[in-house]
mmCIF file of C-alpha atoms in Angstrom:
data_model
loop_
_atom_site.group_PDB
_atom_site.id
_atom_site.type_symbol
_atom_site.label_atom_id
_atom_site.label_comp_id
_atom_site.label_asym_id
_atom_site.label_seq_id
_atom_site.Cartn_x
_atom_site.Cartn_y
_atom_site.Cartn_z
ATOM 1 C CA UNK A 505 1.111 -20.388 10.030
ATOM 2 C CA UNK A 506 2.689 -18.467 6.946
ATOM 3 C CA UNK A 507 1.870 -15.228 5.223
ATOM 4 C CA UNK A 508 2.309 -14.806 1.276
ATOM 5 C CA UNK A 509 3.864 -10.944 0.577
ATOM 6 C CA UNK A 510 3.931 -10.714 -3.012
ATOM 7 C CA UNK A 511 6.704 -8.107 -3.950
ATOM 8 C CA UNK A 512 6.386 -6.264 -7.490
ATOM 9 C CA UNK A 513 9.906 -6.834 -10.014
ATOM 10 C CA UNK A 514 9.164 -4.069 -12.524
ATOM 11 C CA UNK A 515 11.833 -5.579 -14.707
ATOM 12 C CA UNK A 516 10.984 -9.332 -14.336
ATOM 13 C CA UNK A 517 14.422 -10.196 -12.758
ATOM 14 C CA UNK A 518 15.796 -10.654 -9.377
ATOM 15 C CA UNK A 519 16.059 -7.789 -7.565
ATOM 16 C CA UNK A 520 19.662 -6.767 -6.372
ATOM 17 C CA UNK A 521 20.337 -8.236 -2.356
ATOM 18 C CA UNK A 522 21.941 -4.908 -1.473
ATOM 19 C CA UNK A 523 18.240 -3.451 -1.922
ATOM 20 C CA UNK A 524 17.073 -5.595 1.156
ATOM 21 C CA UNK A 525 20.295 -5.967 3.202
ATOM 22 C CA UNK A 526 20.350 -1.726 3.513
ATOM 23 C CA UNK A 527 17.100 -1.977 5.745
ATOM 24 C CA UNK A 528 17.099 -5.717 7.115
ATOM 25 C CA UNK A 529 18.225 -4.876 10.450
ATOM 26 C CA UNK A 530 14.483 -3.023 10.428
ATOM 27 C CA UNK A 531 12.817 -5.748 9.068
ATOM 28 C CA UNK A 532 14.148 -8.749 11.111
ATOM 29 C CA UNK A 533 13.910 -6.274 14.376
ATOM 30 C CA UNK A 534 10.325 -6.524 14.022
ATOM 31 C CA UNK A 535 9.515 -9.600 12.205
ATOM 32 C CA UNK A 536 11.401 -11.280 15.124
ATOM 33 C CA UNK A 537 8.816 -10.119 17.134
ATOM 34 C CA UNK A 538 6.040 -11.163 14.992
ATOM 35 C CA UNK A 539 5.975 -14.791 16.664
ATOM 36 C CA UNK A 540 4.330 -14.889 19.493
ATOM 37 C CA UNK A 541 2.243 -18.186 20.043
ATOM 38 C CA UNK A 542 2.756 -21.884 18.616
ATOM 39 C CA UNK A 543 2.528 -22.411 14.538
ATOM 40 C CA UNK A 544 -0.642 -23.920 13.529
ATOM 41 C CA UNK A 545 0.679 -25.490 10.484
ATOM 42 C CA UNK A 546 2.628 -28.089 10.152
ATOM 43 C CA UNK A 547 6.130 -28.324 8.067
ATOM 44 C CA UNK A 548 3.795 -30.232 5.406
ATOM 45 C CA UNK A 549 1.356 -27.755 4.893
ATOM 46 C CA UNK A 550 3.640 -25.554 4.779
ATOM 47 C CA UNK A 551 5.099 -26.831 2.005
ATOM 48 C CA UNK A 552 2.304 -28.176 0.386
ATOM 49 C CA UNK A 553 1.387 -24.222 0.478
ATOM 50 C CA UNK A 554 4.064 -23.217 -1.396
ATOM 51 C CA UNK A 555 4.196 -25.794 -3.961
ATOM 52 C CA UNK A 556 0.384 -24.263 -4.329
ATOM 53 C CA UNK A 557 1.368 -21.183 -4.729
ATOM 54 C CA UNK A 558 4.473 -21.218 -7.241
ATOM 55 C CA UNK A 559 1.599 -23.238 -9.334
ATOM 56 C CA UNK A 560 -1.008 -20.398 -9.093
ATOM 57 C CA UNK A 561 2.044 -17.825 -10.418
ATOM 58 C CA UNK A 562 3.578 -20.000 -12.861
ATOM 59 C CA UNK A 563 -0.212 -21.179 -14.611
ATOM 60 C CA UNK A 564 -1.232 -17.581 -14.831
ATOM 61 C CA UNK A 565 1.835 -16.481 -16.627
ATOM 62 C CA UNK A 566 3.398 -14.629 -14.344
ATOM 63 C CA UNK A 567 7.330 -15.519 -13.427
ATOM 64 C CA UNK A 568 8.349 -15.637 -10.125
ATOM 65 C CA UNK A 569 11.434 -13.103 -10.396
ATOM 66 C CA UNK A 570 12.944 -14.420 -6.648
ATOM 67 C CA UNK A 571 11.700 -16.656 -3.994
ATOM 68 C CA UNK A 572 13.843 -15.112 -0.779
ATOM 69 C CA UNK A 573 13.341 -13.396 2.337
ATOM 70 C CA UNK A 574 15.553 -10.516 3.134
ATOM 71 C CA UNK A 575 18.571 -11.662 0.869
ATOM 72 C CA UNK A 576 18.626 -15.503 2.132
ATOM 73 C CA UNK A 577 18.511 -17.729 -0.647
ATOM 74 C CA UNK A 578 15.411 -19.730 1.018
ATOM 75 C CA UNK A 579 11.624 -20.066 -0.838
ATOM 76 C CA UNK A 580 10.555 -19.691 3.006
ATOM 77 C CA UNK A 581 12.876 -17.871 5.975
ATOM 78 C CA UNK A 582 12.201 -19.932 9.301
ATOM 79 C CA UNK A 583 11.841 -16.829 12.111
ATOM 80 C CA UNK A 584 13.764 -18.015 15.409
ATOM 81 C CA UNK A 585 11.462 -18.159 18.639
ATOM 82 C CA UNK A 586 12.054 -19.294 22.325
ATOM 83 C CA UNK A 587 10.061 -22.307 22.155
ATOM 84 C CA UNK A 588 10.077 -24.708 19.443
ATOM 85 C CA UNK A 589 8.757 -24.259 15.840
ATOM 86 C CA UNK A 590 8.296 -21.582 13.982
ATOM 87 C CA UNK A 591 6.656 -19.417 11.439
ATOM 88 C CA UNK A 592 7.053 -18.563 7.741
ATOM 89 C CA UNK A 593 6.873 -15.589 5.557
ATOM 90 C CA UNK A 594 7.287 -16.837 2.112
ATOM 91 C CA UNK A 595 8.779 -13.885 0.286
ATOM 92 C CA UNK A 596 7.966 -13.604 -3.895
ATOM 93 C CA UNK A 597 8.960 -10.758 -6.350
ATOM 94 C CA UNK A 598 6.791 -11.597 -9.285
ATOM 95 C CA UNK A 599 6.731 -9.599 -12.857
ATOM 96 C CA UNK A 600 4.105 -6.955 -12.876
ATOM 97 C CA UNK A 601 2.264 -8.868 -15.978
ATOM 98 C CA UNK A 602 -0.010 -10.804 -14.181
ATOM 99 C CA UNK A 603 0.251 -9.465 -10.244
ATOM 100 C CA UNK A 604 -3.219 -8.307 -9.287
ATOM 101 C CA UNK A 605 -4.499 -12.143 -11.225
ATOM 102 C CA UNK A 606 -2.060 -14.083 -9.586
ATOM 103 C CA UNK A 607 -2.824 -12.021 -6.006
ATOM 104 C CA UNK A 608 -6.561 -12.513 -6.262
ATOM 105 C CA UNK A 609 -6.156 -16.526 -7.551
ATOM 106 C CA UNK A 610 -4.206 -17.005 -4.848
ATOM 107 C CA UNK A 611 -6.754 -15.675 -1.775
ATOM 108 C CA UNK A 612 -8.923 -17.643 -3.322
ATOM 109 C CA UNK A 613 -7.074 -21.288 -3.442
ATOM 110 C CA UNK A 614 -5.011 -20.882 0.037
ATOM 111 C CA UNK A 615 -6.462 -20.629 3.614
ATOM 112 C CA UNK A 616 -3.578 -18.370 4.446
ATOM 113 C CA UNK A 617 -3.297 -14.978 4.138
ATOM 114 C CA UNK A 618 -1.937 -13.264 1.282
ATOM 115 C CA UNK A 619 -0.291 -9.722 0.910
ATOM 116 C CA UNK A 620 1.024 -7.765 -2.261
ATOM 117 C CA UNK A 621 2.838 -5.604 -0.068
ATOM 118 C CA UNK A 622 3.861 -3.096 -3.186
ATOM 119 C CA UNK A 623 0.216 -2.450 -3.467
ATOM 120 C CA UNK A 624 -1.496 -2.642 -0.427
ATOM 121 C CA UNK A 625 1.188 -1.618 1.899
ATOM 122 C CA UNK A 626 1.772 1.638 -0.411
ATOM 123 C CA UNK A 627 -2.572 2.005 -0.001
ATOM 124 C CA UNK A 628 -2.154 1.642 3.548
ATOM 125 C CA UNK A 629 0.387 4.477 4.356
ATOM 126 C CA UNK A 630 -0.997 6.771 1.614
ATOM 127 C CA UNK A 631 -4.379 6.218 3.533
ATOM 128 C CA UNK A 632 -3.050 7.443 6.865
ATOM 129 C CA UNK A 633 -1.409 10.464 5.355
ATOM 130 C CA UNK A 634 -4.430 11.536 3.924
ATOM 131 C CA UNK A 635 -6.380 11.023 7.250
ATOM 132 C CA UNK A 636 -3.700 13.226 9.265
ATOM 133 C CA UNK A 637 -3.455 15.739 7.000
ATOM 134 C CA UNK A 638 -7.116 16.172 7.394
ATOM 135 C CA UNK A 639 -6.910 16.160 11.116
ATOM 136 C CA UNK A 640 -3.912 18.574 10.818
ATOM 137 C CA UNK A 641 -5.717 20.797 8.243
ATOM 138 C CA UNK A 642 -9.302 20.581 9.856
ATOM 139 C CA UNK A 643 -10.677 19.324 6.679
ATOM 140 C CA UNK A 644 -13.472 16.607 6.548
ATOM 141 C CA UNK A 645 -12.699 13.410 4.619
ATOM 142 C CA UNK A 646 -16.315 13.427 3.134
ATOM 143 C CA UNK A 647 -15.556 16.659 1.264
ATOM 144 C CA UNK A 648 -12.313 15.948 -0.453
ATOM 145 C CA UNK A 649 -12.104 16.003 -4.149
ATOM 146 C CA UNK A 650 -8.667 13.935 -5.205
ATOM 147 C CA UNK A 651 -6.490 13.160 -7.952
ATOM 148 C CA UNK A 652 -3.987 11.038 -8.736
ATOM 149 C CA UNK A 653 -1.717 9.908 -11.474
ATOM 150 C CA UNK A 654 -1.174 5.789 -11.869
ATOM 151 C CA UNK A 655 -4.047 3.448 -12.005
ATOM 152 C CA UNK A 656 -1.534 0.384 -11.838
ATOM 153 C CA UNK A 657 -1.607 -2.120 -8.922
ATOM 154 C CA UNK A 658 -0.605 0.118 -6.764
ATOM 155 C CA UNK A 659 -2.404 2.924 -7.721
ATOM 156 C CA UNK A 660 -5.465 0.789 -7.843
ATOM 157 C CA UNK A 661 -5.163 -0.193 -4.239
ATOM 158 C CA UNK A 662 -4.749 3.168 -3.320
ATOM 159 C CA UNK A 663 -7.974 4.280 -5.272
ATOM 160 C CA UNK A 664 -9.990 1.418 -3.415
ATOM 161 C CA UNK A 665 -8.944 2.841 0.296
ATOM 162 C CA UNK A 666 -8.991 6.475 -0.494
ATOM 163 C CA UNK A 667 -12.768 5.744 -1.804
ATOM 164 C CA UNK A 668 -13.431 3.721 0.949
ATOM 165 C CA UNK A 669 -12.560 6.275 3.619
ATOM 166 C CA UNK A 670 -15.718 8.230 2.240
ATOM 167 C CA UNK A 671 -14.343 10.844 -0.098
ATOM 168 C CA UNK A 672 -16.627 13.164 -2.144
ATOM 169 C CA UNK A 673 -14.820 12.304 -5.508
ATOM 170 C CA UNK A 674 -11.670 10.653 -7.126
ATOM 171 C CA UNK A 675 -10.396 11.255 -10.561
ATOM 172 C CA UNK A 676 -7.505 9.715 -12.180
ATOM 173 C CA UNK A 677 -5.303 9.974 -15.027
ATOM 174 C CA UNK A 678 -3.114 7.234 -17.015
ATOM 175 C CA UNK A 679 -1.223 6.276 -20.068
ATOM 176 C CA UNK A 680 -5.048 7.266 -21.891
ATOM 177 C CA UNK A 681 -5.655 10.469 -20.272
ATOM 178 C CA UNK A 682 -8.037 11.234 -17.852
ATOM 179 C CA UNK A 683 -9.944 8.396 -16.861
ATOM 180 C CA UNK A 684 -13.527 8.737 -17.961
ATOM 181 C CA UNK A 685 -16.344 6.492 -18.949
ATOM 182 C CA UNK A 686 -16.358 7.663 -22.752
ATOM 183 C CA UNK A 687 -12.888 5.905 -22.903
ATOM 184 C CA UNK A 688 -13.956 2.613 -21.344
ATOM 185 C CA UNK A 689 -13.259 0.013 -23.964
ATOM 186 C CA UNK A 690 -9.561 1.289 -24.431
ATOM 187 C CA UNK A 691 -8.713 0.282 -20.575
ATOM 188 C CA UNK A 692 -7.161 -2.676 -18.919
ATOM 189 C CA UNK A 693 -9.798 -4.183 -16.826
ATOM 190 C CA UNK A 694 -8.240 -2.492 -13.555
ATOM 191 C CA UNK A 695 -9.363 0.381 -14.525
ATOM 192 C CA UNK A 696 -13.133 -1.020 -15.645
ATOM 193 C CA UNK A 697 -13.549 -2.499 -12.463
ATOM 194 C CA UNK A 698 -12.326 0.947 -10.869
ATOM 195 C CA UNK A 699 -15.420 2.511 -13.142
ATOM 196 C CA UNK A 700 -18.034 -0.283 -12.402
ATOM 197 C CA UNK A 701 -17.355 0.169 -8.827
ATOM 198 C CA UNK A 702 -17.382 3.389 -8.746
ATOM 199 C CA UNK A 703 -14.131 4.323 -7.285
ATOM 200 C CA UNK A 704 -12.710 6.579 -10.061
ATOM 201 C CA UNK A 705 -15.146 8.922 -10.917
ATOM 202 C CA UNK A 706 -15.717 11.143 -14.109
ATOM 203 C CA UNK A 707 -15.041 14.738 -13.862
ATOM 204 C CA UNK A 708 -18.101 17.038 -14.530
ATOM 205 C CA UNK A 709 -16.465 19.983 -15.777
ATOM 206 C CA UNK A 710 -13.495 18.590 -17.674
ATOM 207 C CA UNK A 711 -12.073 21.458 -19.382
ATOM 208 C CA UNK A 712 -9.097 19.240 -21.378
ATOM 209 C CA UNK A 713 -8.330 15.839 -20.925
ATOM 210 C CA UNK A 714 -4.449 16.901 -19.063
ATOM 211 C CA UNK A 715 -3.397 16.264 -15.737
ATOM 212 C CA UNK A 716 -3.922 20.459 -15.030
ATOM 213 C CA UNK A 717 -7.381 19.763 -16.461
ATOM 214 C CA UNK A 718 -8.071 16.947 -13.934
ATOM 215 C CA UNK A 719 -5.577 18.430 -11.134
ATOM 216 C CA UNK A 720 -7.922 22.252 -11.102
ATOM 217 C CA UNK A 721 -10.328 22.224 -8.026
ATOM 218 C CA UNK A 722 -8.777 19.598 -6.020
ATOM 219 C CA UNK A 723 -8.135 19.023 -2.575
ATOM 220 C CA UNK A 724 -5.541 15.987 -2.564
ATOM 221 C CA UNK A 725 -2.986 15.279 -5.386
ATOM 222 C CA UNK A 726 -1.560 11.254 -5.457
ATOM 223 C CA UNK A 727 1.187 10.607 -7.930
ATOM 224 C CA UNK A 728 2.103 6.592 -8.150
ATOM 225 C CA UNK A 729 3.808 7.240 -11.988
ATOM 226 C CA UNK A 730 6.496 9.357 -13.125
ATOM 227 C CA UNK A 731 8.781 12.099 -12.617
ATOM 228 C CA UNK A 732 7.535 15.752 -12.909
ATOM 229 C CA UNK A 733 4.068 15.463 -14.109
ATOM 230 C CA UNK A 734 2.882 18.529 -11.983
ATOM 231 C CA UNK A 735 4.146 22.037 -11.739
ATOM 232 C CA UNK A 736 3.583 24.843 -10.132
ATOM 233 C CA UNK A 737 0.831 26.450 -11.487
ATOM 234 C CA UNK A 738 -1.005 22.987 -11.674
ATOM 235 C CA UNK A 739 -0.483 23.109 -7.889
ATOM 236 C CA UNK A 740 -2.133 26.804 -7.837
ATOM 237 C CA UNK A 741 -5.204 25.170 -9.604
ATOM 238 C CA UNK A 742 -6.359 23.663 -6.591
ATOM 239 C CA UNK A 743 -8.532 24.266 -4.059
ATOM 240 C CA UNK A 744 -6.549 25.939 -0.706
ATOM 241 C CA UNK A 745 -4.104 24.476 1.396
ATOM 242 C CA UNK A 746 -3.678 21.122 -0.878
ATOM 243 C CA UNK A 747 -2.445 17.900 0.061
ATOM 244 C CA UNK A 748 0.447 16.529 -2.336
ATOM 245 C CA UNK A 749 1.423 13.224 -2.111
ATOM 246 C CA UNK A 750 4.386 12.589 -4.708
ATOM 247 C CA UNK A 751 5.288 9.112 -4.739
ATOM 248 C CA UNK A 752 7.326 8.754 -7.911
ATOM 249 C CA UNK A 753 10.631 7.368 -7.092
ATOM 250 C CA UNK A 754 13.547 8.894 -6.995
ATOM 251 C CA UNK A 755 11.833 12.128 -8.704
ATOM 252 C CA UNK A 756 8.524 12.552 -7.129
ATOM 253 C CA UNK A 757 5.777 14.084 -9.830
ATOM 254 C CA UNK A 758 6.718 17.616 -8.459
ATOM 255 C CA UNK A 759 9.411 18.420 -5.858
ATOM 256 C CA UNK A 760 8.214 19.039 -2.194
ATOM 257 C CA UNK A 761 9.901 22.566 -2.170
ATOM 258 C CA UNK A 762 8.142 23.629 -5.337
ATOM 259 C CA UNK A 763 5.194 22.558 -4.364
ATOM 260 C CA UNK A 764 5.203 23.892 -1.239
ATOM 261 C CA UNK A 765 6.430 27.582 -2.860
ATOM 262 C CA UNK A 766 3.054 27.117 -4.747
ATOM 263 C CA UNK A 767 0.605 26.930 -2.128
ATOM 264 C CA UNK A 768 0.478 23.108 -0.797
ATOM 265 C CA UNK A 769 -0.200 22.424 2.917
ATOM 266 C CA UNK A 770 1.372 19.128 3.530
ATOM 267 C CA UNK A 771 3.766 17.441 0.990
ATOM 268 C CA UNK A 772 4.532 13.428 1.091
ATOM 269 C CA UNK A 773 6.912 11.812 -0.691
ATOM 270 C CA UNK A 774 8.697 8.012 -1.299
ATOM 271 C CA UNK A 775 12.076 9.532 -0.374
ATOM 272 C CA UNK A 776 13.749 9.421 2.923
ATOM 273 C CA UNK A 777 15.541 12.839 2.801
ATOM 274 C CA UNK A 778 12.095 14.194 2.683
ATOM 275 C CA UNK A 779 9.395 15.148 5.546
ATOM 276 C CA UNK A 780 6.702 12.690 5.698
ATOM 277 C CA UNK A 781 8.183 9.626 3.750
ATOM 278 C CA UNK A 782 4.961 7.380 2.173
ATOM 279 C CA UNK A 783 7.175 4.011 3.153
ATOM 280 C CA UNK A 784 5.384 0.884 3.286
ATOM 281 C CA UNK A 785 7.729 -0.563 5.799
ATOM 282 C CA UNK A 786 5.151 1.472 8.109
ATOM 283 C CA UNK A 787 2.355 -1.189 7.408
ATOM 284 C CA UNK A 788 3.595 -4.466 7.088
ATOM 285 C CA UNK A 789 5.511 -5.727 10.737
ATOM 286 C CA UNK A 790 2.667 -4.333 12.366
ATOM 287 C CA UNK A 791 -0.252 -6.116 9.897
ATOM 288 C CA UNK A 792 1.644 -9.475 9.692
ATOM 289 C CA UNK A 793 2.009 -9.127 13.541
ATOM 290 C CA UNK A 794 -1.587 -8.569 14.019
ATOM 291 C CA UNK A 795 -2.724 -11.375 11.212
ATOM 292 C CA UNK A 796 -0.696 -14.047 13.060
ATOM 293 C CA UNK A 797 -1.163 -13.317 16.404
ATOM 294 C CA UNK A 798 -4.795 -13.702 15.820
ATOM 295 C CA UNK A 799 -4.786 -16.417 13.596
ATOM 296 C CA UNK A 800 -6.577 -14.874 10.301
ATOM 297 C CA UNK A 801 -6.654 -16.631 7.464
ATOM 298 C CA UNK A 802 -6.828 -13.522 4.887
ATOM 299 C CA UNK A 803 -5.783 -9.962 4.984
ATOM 300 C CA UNK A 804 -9.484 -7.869 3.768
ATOM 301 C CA UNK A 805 -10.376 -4.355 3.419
ATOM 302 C CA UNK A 806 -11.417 -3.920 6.825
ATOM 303 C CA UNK A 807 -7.924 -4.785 8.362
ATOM 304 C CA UNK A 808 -6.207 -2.734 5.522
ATOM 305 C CA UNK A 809 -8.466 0.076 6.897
ATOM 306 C CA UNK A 810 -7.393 -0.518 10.492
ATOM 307 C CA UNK A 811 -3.585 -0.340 9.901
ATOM 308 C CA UNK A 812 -3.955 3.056 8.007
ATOM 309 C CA UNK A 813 -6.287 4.198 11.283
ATOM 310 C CA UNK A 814 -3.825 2.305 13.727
ATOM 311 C CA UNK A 815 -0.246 4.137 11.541
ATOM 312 C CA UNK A 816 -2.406 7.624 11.930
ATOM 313 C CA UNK A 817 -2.984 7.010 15.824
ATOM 314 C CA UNK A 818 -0.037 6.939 16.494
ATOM 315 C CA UNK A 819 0.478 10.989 16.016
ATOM 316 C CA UNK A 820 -1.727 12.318 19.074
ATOM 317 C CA UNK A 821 -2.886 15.738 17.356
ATOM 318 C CA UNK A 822 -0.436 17.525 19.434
ATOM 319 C CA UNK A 823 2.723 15.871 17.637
ATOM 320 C CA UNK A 824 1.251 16.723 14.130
ATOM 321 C CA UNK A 825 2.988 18.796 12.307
ATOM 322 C CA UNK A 826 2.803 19.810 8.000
ATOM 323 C CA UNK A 827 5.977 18.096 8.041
ATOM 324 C CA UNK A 828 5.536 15.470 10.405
ATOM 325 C CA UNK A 829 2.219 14.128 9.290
ATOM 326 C CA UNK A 830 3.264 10.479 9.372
ATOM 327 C CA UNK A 831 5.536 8.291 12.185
ATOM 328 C CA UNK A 832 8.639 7.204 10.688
ATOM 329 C CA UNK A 833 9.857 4.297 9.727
ATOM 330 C CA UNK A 834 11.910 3.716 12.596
ATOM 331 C CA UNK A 835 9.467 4.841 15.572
ATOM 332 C CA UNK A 836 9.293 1.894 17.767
ATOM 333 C CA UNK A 837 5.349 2.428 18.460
ATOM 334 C CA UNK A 838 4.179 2.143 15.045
ATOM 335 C CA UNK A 839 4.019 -1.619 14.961
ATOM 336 C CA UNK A 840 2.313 -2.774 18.335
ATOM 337 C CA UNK A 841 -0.432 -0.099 18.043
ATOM 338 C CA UNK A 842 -1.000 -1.413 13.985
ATOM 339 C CA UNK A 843 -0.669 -5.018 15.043
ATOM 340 C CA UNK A 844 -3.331 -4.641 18.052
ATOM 341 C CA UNK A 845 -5.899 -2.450 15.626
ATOM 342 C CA UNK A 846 -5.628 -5.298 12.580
ATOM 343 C CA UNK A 847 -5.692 -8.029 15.484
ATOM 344 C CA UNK A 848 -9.134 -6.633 17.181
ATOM 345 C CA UNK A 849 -10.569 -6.343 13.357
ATOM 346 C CA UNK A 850 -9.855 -10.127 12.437
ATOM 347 C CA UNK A 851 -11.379 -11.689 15.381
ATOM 348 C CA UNK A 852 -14.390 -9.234 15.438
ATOM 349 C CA UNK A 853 -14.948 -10.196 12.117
ATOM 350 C CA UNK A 854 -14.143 -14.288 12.553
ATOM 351 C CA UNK A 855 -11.307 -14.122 10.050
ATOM 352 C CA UNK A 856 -9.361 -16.566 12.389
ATOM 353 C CA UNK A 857 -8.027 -20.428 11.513
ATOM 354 C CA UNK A 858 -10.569 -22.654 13.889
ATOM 355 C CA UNK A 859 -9.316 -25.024 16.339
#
């Protein structure tokens, strides 16, 4: 069996090795452990599924930046078992241009399952931050009003779970401003599906079209763009005890310790000297565990769901703490209990390879 993870190259080039090799003892500690019963591909198929798949990327105009796993200098990295045979996770860091196309083309042509881990993975973990601050906070999901900058791939994924947990309202800002309906024709169609669907909503009571305009009255702040688009008195805007989730790497949209000096409850950011790292390393051992081990043949909304439930879980209430809302990355429980959780969800729902 293989499993496409489609890696995001902002810059259209090969990313350095050094970025992998730093945390490759993580990732090979628990993709080791991923294989756990016999291959149900062949070494044809499996090749005749990547030849597929550098097709679907190079006809939609998208350049396939690096075709490696973890620094080898392999299109697929063979994971050693006990027995004979193996698996492969076919590893691609594609230009941003065409991403979210080439993602979607390819769930559609292949019969294997297919993961932009940039986007969903950063979804995922965002997900179960919000869920655990609630818990933490002793707000209700259903009544959260939240913002976030970035309407990108990633920040589109995000918007999709965050909606899909039940939330009262999203807004969003961009490159045009606040998203609203008024401005539809000037948007990429991310963002139109986004507003067809549903998922971004239009503020009622914009008073200007500014992240503090958007920001005032919120519950949960999201930041997928740049470096200090908040500040402090944006932060005082919103409703009490907000949730800031900074993701902007390496300078987060506001800095944790100013926005917890203006009022926030629980701050997340993509940095590791930081409380409550946002780290997709969280999501994917455990999800590709859980997708081979039962066989599935895609990766849907409902297993996305699961891993962000399955990453929360694994906090009993007791452990949660403002700045400990989230496991980290190296807490040895996170993948089994995400792994079973996505497992459960794929053969409930038949997502499994027959025979």
């Amino acid at each position: 069996m293989s499993i496409v993870t489609l890696y995001l190259d902002p810059k259209g080039k090969q990313k350095p090795i050094n970025r992998h090799t730093k945390r490759r003892s993580y990732y090979m500690r628990h993709y080791e452990n991923l294989v756990i019963v016999k291959p149900t591909l062949t070494a044809e198929e499996i090749q005749a599924n990547i030849k597929a798949i550098e097709e679907v990327i190079t006809s939609n105009g998208g350049e396939i930046a690096a075709t490696s796993a973890m620094g080898m200098r392999k299109l697929a990295y063979p994971i050693e078992k006990n027995e004979r045979g193996y698996y492969h996770v076919i590893y691609y860091s594609v230009a941003p241009s065409a991403i979210v196309e080439i993602e979607r083309r390819l769930i559609e042509e292949l019969d294997i399952p297919v993961f932009h881990d940039d986007q969903h993975g950063t979804a995922i973990v965002t997900t179960a931050a919000i869920i655990n601050s609630c818990k933490l906070l002793g707000k209700k999901i259903e009544d959260l009003k939240v913002c976030m900058i970035g309407t990108g791939s990633a920040g589109s994924s995000i918007a999709r779970m965050v909606k899909g947990l039940g939330v009262k309202s999203l807004y969003a800002y961009n490159s045009k401003g606040v998203v609203t309906k008024d401005k539809y024709d000037k948007y990429r169609f991310l963002v139109k599906e986004l507003l067809d669907q549903g998922i971004i909503d239009t503020p009622a009571n914009l008073e200007e079209d500014s992240v503090a305009g958007m920001i005032k009255g919120t519950d949960v702040f999201i930041g997928v763009s740049a470096p200090n688009m908040v500040t402090k008195e944006m932060v005082k805007s919103m409703n009490p005890d907000p949730i800031i989730l900074a993701m902007a790497n390496p300078t987060p949209e506001i800095m944790p310790e100013d926005a917890l000096e203006a009022g926030a409850a629980v701050v997340g950011t993509g940095r590791s000297d930081y409380p409550n790292q946002v780290n997709n390393v969280l999501a994917f051992p455990g999800l590709f565990k859980g997708a081979l081990e039962a066989g599935a043949t895609v990766i849907n909304d409902e297993m996305k769901i699961a891993a962000a439930y399955g990453i929360a879980n694994v906090l009993k209430e007791e452990e949660l703490r403002a700045d400990y809302i989230i496991p980290s990355p190296f807490d040895e429980r996170v993948a089994a209990v995400v792994a079973e959780t996505v497992k459960k969800i794929a053969i409930e729902n038949n997502l499994i390879r027959k025979g």
